[in-house]
DNA sequence: GAGAAGTCTTGACACTCGTCAAGCGCCCTC
DNA sequence: GAGGGCGCTTGACGAGTGTCAAGACTTCTC
């Protein structure tokens, strides 16, 4: 009874969620290429197996789609450094692997990162984006804080700064590296690595 | 001869430049309110004493107008801290006045700052914006560096980081404060002040 | 004061956008 | 195997965009 009633409903809902995720992935590709403002729903659909009308079948409007994308994107990246935090056994190892990972994600996913900075900036203008953006920004801050506090722990020290400041500093360094990387400065990758290596120790004390 | 030939030409050119500046100022107001993507030429004209066609009389296209605005904006802000650098006589005075000035500009001109972050992010997508944006970003880096190196000098120390890193760190702190300020967190101003006060000393050593 | 140059307005163009209604075809169900 | 709902496509709509040509108004020149 309950199975025959709930199972088809849940599978249908699961199918809908799968389509939404599929569209979100197509949307993220397009958004990463063109940016938030220049991306149209038709362009998103063109990068998907479907036509432009399908977007309004799965999402009420554009903002809802973008919001869904932001949250979908968060699931991919807000745990990026967790494995490294969990398995590093010395402060030096954590530091080196963190710096390497920073460079790796800058190399592999520059479009996703510029999209993130784009969305965060648009949230300063468009209130409809704020809730989702602030939510993911907060989760990124927590992610960075897990790295910093574990680094301090392994070094037998304690963080010298609060959580927000630590995030602001590392985010500033990463954003600058991204800008340099995308606008041609060849040394952006190595520069990011070195800056991370010198900055992290100054975030902890005694 | 030469005067009767050059004087009217130069005054005409000066008049044209004045109009371009006038339009740039109207454009900056609109851009600060709506952001780069959502600002149309008609909207810019509506915030000016002229009609929408006049834009194409003084600028070839939209990108040229925006580029002109960016450079015009730079002249206003890239020397923001210079007076303070020139007249402070102790490291503590410089530090305090710098932190106050950061808070002041965040309070008085949040729209100009979010516009700047918007344009810099758009430059990651649109190549036509890059030259002007990178130029002003570089001048901002030099401005920050003047503060940091003078601060080190007054403290009888030397900067502990390179120019680019120092800019990245302070920029990250300021951008976070701007986001918090615009999205409602009430403590953004005091938080920025405190972070600046604690960060600056860690940028210099021995 | 007539003519020319410069300045600005108006109206239109081709285009793109988000949105939505109408309808087609598929698959599941009885 | 007929009926019906679900998934998707197609085509259209009104609004808004950058751009530009044509002309009116102003200002300067001889």
mmCIF file of N, CA, C and O (backbone and C1' of nucleotides) in Angstrom, chain C residues 7-26:
data_model
loop_
_atom_site.group_PDB
_atom_site.id
_atom_site.type_symbol
_atom_site.label_atom_id
_atom_site.label_comp_id
_atom_site.label_asym_id
_atom_site.label_seq_id
_atom_site.Cartn_x
_atom_site.Cartn_y
_atom_site.Cartn_z
ATOM 1 P P DT C 7 30.242 70.936 -30.691
ATOM 2 O "O5'" DT C 7 28.716 70.715 -30.295
ATOM 3 C "C5'" DT C 7 27.990 71.792 -29.698
ATOM 4 C "C4'" DT C 7 26.541 71.408 -29.553
ATOM 5 C "C3'" DT C 7 26.285 70.113 -28.771
ATOM 6 O "O3'" DT C 7 25.508 70.438 -27.634
ATOM 7 C "C1'" DT C 7 24.938 70.217 -30.711
ATOM 8 P P DC C 8 25.305 69.378 -26.489
ATOM 9 O "O5'" DC C 8 23.869 68.773 -26.811
ATOM 10 C "C5'" DC C 8 22.740 69.636 -26.769
ATOM 11 C "C4'" DC C 8 21.579 69.000 -27.511
ATOM 12 C "C3'" DC C 8 21.106 67.657 -26.961
ATOM 13 O "O3'" DC C 8 19.882 67.850 -26.253
ATOM 14 C "C1'" DC C 8 21.091 67.754 -29.350
ATOM 15 P P DT C 9 19.066 66.596 -25.723
ATOM 16 O "O5'" DT C 9 17.999 66.392 -26.884
ATOM 17 C "C5'" DT C 9 17.247 67.503 -27.347
ATOM 18 C "C4'" DT C 9 16.171 67.050 -28.327
ATOM 19 C "C3'" DT C 9 15.351 65.845 -27.865
ATOM 20 O "O3'" DT C 9 13.972 66.110 -28.107
ATOM 21 C "C1'" DT C 9 16.358 65.366 -29.964
ATOM 22 P P DT C 10 12.863 65.139 -27.502
ATOM 23 O "O5'" DT C 10 12.336 64.361 -28.774
ATOM 24 C "C5'" DT C 10 12.276 65.048 -30.022
ATOM 25 C "C4'" DT C 10 12.171 64.074 -31.175
ATOM 26 C "C3'" DT C 10 11.351 62.807 -30.869
ATOM 27 O "O3'" DT C 10 10.213 62.793 -31.719
ATOM 28 C "C1'" DT C 10 13.388 62.271 -31.981
ATOM 29 P P DG C 11 9.014 61.734 -31.477
ATOM 30 O "O5'" DG C 11 9.399 60.585 -32.524
ATOM 31 C "C5'" DG C 11 9.766 60.944 -33.843
ATOM 32 C "C4'" DG C 11 10.382 59.761 -34.556
ATOM 33 C "C3'" DG C 11 9.679 58.426 -34.302
ATOM 34 O "O3'" DG C 11 9.443 57.792 -35.552
ATOM 35 C "C1'" DG C 11 12.001 58.202 -33.926
ATOM 36 P P DA C 12 8.401 56.602 -35.679
ATOM 37 O "O5'" DA C 12 9.312 55.466 -36.301
ATOM 38 C "C5'" DA C 12 10.133 55.779 -37.413
ATOM 39 C "C4'" DA C 12 11.394 54.953 -37.370
ATOM 40 C "C3'" DA C 12 11.152 53.435 -37.335
ATOM 41 O "O3'" DA C 12 11.419 52.892 -38.621
ATOM 42 C "C1'" DA C 12 12.957 54.142 -35.906
ATOM 43 P P DC C 13 10.940 51.433 -38.986
ATOM 44 O "O5'" DC C 13 12.247 50.553 -38.750
ATOM 45 C "C5'" DC C 13 13.404 50.780 -39.540
ATOM 46 C "C4'" DC C 13 14.558 49.966 -38.991
ATOM 47 C "C3'" DC C 13 14.160 48.601 -38.465
ATOM 48 O "O3'" DC C 13 14.019 47.633 -39.522
ATOM 49 C "C1'" DC C 13 15.697 49.689 -36.969
ATOM 50 P P DA C 14 15.086 46.885 -40.354
ATOM 51 O "O5'" DA C 14 15.825 45.995 -39.261
ATOM 52 C "C5'" DA C 14 17.226 45.824 -39.377
ATOM 53 C "C4'" DA C 14 17.792 45.216 -38.107
ATOM 54 C "C3'" DA C 14 17.428 43.747 -37.890
ATOM 55 O "O3'" DA C 14 18.616 43.010 -37.657
ATOM 56 C "C1'" DA C 14 16.976 44.995 -35.935
ATOM 57 P P DC C 15 18.483 41.392 -37.647
ATOM 58 O "O5'" DC C 15 18.647 41.066 -36.096
ATOM 59 C "C5'" DC C 15 19.644 41.766 -35.350
ATOM 60 C "C4'" DC C 15 19.337 41.724 -33.876
ATOM 61 C "C3'" DC C 15 18.919 40.359 -33.341
ATOM 62 O "O3'" DC C 15 20.036 39.764 -32.696
ATOM 63 C "C1'" DC C 15 17.735 42.187 -32.316
ATOM 64 P P DT C 16 19.965 38.224 -32.230
ATOM 65 O "O5'" DT C 16 19.624 38.364 -30.677
ATOM 66 C "C5'" DT C 16 20.359 39.292 -29.871
ATOM 67 C "C4'" DT C 16 19.694 39.414 -28.518
ATOM 68 C "C3'" DT C 16 19.270 38.061 -27.921
ATOM 69 O "O3'" DT C 16 19.820 37.928 -26.617
ATOM 70 C "C1'" DT C 16 17.483 39.628 -27.841
ATOM 71 P P DC C 17 19.709 36.555 -25.838
ATOM 72 O "O5'" DC C 17 18.585 36.894 -24.748
ATOM 73 C "C5'" DC C 17 18.803 37.993 -23.868
ATOM 74 C "C4'" DC C 17 17.517 38.381 -23.181
ATOM 75 C "C3'" DC C 17 16.739 37.205 -22.612
ATOM 76 O "O3'" DC C 17 17.206 36.919 -21.314
ATOM 77 C "C1'" DC C 17 15.290 38.780 -23.723
ATOM 78 P P DG C 18 16.794 35.549 -20.610
ATOM 79 O "O5'" DG C 18 15.336 35.815 -20.055
ATOM 80 C "C5'" DG C 18 15.137 36.846 -19.106
ATOM 81 C "C4'" DG C 18 13.656 36.968 -18.773
ATOM 82 C "C3'" DG C 18 13.034 35.714 -18.157
ATOM 83 O "O3'" DG C 18 12.095 36.096 -17.149
ATOM 84 C "C1'" DG C 18 11.957 36.220 -20.215
ATOM 85 P P DT C 19 11.349 34.981 -16.309
ATOM 86 O "O5'" DT C 19 10.014 34.744 -17.139
ATOM 87 C "C5'" DT C 19 9.162 35.842 -17.404
ATOM 88 C "C4'" DT C 19 8.041 35.435 -18.344
ATOM 89 C "C3'" DT C 19 7.297 34.155 -17.957
ATOM 90 O "O3'" DT C 19 5.990 34.496 -17.526
ATOM 91 C "C1'" DT C 19 7.716 34.278 -20.304
ATOM 92 P P DC C 20 5.085 33.451 -16.756
ATOM 93 O "O5'" DC C 20 4.180 32.873 -17.940
ATOM 94 C "C5'" DC C 20 3.592 33.798 -18.845
ATOM 95 C "C4'" DC C 20 3.071 33.080 -20.070
ATOM 96 C "C3'" DC C 20 2.362 31.740 -19.774
ATOM 97 O "O3'" DC C 20 1.133 31.726 -20.457
ATOM 98 C "C1'" DC C 20 3.902 31.483 -21.511
ATOM 99 P P DA C 21 -0.141 30.998 -19.749
ATOM 100 O "O5'" DA C 21 -1.092 30.674 -21.001
ATOM 101 C "C5'" DA C 21 -1.187 31.625 -22.046
ATOM 102 C "C4'" DA C 21 -1.181 30.925 -23.400
ATOM 103 C "C3'" DA C 21 -2.035 29.660 -23.458
ATOM 104 O "O3'" DA C 21 -2.747 29.617 -24.679
ATOM 105 C "C1'" DA C 21 0.184 29.157 -24.109
ATOM 106 P P DA C 22 -4.066 28.715 -24.831
ATOM 107 O "O5'" DA C 22 -3.707 27.778 -26.057
ATOM 108 C "C5'" DA C 22 -3.104 28.337 -27.207
ATOM 109 C "C4'" DA C 22 -2.391 27.253 -27.980
ATOM 110 C "C3'" DA C 22 -3.148 25.922 -28.028
ATOM 111 O "O3'" DA C 22 -3.355 25.537 -29.377
ATOM 112 C "C1'" DA C 22 -0.872 25.593 -27.371
ATOM 113 P P DG C 23 -4.272 24.249 -29.723
ATOM 114 O "O5'" DG C 23 -3.171 23.137 -30.029
ATOM 115 C "C5'" DG C 23 -2.086 23.457 -30.868
ATOM 116 C "C4'" DG C 23 -0.995 22.421 -30.739
ATOM 117 C "C3'" DG C 23 -1.490 20.958 -30.770
ATOM 118 O "O3'" DG C 23 -0.661 20.228 -31.645
ATOM 119 C "C1'" DG C 23 -0.085 21.301 -28.933
ATOM 120 P P DC C 24 -1.298 18.985 -32.523
ATOM 121 O "O5'" DC C 24 -0.046 18.054 -32.801
ATOM 122 C "C5'" DC C 24 1.232 18.642 -32.984
ATOM 123 C "C4'" DC C 24 2.282 17.833 -32.259
ATOM 124 C "C3'" DC C 24 2.059 16.315 -32.312
ATOM 125 O "O3'" DC C 24 3.169 15.691 -32.904
ATOM 126 C "C1'" DC C 24 2.574 17.022 -30.104
ATOM 127 P P DG C 25 3.041 14.141 -33.438
ATOM 128 O "O5'" DG C 25 3.735 13.297 -32.284
ATOM 129 C "C5'" DG C 25 5.123 13.503 -32.029
ATOM 130 C "C4'" DG C 25 5.517 12.807 -30.732
ATOM 131 C "C3'" DG C 25 5.204 11.303 -30.685
ATOM 132 O "O3'" DG C 25 6.273 10.652 -30.037
ATOM 133 C "C1'" DG C 25 4.210 12.378 -28.848
ATOM 134 P P DC C 26 6.679 9.147 -30.476
ATOM 135 O "O5'" DC C 26 7.100 8.485 -29.102
ATOM 136 C "C5'" DC C 26 7.892 9.244 -28.181
ATOM 137 C "C4'" DC C 26 7.376 9.065 -26.771
ATOM 138 C "C3'" DC C 26 7.123 7.616 -26.355
ATOM 139 O "O3'" DC C 26 8.107 7.221 -25.418
ATOM 140 C "C1'" DC C 26 5.405 9.087 -25.575
#
